[in-house]
mmCIF file of C-alpha atoms in Angstrom:
data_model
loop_
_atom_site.group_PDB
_atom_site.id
_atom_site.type_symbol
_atom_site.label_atom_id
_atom_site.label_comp_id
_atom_site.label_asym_id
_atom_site.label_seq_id
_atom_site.Cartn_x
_atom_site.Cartn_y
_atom_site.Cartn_z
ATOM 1 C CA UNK S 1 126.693 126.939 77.354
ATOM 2 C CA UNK S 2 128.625 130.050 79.133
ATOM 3 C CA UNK S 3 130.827 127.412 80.732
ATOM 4 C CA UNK S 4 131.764 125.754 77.545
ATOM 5 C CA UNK S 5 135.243 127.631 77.348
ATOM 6 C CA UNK S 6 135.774 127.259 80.894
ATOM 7 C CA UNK S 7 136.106 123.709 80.795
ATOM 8 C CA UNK S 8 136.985 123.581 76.910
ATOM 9 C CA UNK S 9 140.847 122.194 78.038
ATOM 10 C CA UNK S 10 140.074 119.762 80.634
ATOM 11 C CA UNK S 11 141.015 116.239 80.125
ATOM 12 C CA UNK S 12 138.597 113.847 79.354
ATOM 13 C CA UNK S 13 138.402 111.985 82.559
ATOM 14 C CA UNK S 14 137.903 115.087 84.224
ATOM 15 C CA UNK S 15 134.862 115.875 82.606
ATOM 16 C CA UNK S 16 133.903 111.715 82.990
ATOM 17 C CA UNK S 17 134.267 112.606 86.695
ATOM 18 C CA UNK S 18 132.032 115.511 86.597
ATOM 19 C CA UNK S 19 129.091 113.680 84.714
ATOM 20 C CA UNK S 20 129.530 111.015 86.813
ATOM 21 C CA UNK S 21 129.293 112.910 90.459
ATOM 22 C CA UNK S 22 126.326 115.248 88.856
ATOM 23 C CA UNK S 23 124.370 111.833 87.890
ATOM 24 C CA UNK S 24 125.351 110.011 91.609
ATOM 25 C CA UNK S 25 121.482 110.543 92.008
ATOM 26 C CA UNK S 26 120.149 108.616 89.616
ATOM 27 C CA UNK S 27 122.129 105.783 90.020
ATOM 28 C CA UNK S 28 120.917 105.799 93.931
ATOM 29 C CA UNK S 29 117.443 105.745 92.392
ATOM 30 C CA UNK S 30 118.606 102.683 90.227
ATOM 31 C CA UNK S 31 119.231 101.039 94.013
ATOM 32 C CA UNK S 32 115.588 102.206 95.312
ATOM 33 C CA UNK S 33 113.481 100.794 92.484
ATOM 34 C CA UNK S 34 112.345 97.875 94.325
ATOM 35 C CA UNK S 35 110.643 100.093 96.984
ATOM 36 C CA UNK S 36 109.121 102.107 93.878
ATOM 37 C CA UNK S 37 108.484 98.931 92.716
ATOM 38 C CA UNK S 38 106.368 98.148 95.820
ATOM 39 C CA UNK S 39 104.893 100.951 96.207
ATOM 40 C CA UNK S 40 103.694 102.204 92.388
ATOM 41 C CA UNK S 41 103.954 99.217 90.067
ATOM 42 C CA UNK S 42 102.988 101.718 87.374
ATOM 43 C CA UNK S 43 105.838 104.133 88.116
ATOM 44 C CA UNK S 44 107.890 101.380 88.390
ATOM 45 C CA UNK S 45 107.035 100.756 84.985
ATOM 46 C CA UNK S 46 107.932 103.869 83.086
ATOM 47 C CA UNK S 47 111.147 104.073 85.491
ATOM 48 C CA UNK S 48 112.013 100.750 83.867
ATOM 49 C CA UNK S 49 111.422 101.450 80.649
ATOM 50 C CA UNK S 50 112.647 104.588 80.092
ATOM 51 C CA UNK S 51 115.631 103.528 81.693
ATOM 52 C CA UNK S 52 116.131 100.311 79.689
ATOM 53 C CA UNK S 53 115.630 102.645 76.348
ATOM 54 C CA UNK S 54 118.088 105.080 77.354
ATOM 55 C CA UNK S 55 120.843 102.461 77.931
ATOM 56 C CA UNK S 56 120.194 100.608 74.856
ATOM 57 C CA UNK S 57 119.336 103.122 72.784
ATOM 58 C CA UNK S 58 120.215 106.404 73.357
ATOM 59 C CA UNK S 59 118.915 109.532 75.577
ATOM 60 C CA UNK S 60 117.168 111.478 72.807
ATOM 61 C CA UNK S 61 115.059 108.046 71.446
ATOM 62 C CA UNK S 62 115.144 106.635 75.636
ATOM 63 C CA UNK S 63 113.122 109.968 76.341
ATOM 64 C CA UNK S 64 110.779 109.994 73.744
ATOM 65 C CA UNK S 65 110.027 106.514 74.382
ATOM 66 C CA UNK S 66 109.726 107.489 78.431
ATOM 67 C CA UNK S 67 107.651 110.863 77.574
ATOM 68 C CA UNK S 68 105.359 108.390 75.156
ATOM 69 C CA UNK S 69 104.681 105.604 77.527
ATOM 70 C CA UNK S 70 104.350 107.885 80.790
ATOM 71 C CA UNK S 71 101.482 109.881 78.662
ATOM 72 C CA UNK S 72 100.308 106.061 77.531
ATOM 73 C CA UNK S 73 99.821 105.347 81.630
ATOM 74 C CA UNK S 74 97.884 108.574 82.515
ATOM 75 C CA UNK S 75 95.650 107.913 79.633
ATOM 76 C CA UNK S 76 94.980 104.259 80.407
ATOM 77 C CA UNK S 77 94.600 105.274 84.030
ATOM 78 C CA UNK S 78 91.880 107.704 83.744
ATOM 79 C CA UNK S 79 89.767 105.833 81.127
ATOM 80 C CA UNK S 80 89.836 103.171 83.130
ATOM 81 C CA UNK S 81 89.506 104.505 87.288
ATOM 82 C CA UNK S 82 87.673 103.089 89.562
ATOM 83 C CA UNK S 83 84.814 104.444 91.797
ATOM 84 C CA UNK S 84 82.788 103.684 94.434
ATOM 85 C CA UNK S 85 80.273 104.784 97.107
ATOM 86 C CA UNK S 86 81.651 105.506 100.758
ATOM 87 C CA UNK S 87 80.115 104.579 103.760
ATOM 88 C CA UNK S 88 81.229 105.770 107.500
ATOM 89 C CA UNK S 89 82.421 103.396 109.448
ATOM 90 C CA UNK S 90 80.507 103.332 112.835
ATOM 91 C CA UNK S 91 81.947 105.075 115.845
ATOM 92 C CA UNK S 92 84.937 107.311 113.857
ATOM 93 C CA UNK S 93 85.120 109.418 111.245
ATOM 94 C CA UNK S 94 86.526 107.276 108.501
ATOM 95 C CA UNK S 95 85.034 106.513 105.530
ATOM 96 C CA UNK S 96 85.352 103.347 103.152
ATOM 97 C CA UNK S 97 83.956 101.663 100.381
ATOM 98 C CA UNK S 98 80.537 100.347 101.279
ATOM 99 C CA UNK S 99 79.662 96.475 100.917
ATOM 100 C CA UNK S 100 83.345 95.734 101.424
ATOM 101 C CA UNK S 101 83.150 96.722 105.147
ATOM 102 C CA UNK S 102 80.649 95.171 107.133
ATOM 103 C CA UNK S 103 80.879 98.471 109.452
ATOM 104 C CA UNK S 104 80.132 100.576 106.944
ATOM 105 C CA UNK S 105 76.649 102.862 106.923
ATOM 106 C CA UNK S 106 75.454 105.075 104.301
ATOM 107 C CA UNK S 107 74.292 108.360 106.239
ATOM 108 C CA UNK S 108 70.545 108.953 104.518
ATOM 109 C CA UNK S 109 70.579 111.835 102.371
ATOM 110 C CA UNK S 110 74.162 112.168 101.736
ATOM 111 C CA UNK S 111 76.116 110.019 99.135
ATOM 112 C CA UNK S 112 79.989 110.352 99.575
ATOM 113 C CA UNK S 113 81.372 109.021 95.920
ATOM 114 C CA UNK S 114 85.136 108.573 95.645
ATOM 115 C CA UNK S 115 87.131 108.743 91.717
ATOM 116 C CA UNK S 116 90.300 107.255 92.263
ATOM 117 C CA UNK S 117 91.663 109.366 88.930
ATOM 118 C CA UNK S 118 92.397 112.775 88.430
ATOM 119 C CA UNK S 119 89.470 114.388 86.752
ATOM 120 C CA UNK S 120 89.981 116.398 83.220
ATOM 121 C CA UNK S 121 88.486 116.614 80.050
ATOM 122 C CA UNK S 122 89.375 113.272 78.708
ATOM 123 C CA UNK S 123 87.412 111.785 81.657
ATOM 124 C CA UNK S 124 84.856 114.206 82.518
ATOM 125 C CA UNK S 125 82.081 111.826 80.878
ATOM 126 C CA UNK S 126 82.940 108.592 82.786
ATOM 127 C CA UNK S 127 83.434 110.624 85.805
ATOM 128 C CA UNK S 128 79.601 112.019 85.269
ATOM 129 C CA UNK S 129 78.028 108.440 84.633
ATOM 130 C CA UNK S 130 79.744 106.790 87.315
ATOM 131 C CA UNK S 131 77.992 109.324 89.818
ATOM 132 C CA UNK S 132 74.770 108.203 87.776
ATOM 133 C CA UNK S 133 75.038 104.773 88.044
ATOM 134 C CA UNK S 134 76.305 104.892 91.564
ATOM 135 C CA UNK S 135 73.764 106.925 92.899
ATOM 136 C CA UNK S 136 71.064 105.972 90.631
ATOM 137 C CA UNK S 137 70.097 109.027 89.381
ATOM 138 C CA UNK S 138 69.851 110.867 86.019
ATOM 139 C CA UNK S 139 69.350 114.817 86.178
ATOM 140 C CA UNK S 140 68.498 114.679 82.620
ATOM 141 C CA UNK S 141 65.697 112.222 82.794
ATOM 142 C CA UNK S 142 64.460 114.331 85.575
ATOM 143 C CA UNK S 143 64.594 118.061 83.532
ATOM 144 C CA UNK S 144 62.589 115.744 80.627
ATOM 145 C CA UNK S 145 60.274 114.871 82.892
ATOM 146 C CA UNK S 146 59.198 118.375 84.362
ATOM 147 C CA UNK S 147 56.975 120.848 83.115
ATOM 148 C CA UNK S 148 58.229 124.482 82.785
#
């Protein structure tokens, strides 16, 4: 805004030029997107379409619709993440998801549980009965069971 008399009475295609060389990063991300694409099919997603809506509509409406479908994802994501029980594979230190690896050992006593979504409010309850279910244990059938 301070720099809006300052370059008031350049030409046209000198301000083109400027928009253009301070943009030359996004159009080498436009050239990457297949590596995005391999590597995060769902950030590949709201690259594409909030890209695709801000060339065919405009920026305002392409960033509302990039904003909307990015908060869409996370949503989606965490109600639906997946979870499982770790086991260590034998002779390291590495743990991985037990009955897929034949290597695998649960260690008695100790139950390594892995959310594969970032835990907030919206997910805090499917987060807490997954450790149930996976570990088969309730705490609150246990406090209704004891005697104070």
């Amino acid at each position: 805004m301070g720099a809006a008399g300052t370059i008031e009475h350049l030409p046209k295609p000198v301000l083109a030029s400027i928009v253009v060389v301070a943009m030359k990063d996004l159009y080498i991300q436009i050239f990457t997107c297949s590596a995005l694409r391999n590597k995060n099919f769902v950030d590949y997603l709201i690259f594409a379409t909030t890209f695709t809506s801000v060339i065919v509509l405009n920026v305002n409406f392409g960033l509302i619709i990039g904003v909307v479908f990015e908060l869409l994802t996370v949503v989606l994501r965490s109600q639906w993440a997946d979870s499982t029980l770790l086991g260590r594979i034998r002779g390291t230190n590495h743990f991985r998801r037990l009955g897929l690896y034949e290597t695998a050992f649960d260690i008695p006593g100790i139950k390594v549980f892995r959310f594969d979504s970032p835990l907030y409010f919206a997910n805090s309850e499917l987060f807490v009965g997954r450790i149930h279910e996976a570990c088969g244990l309730n705490p609150l059938i246990g406090l209704m069971n004891k005697r104070f």
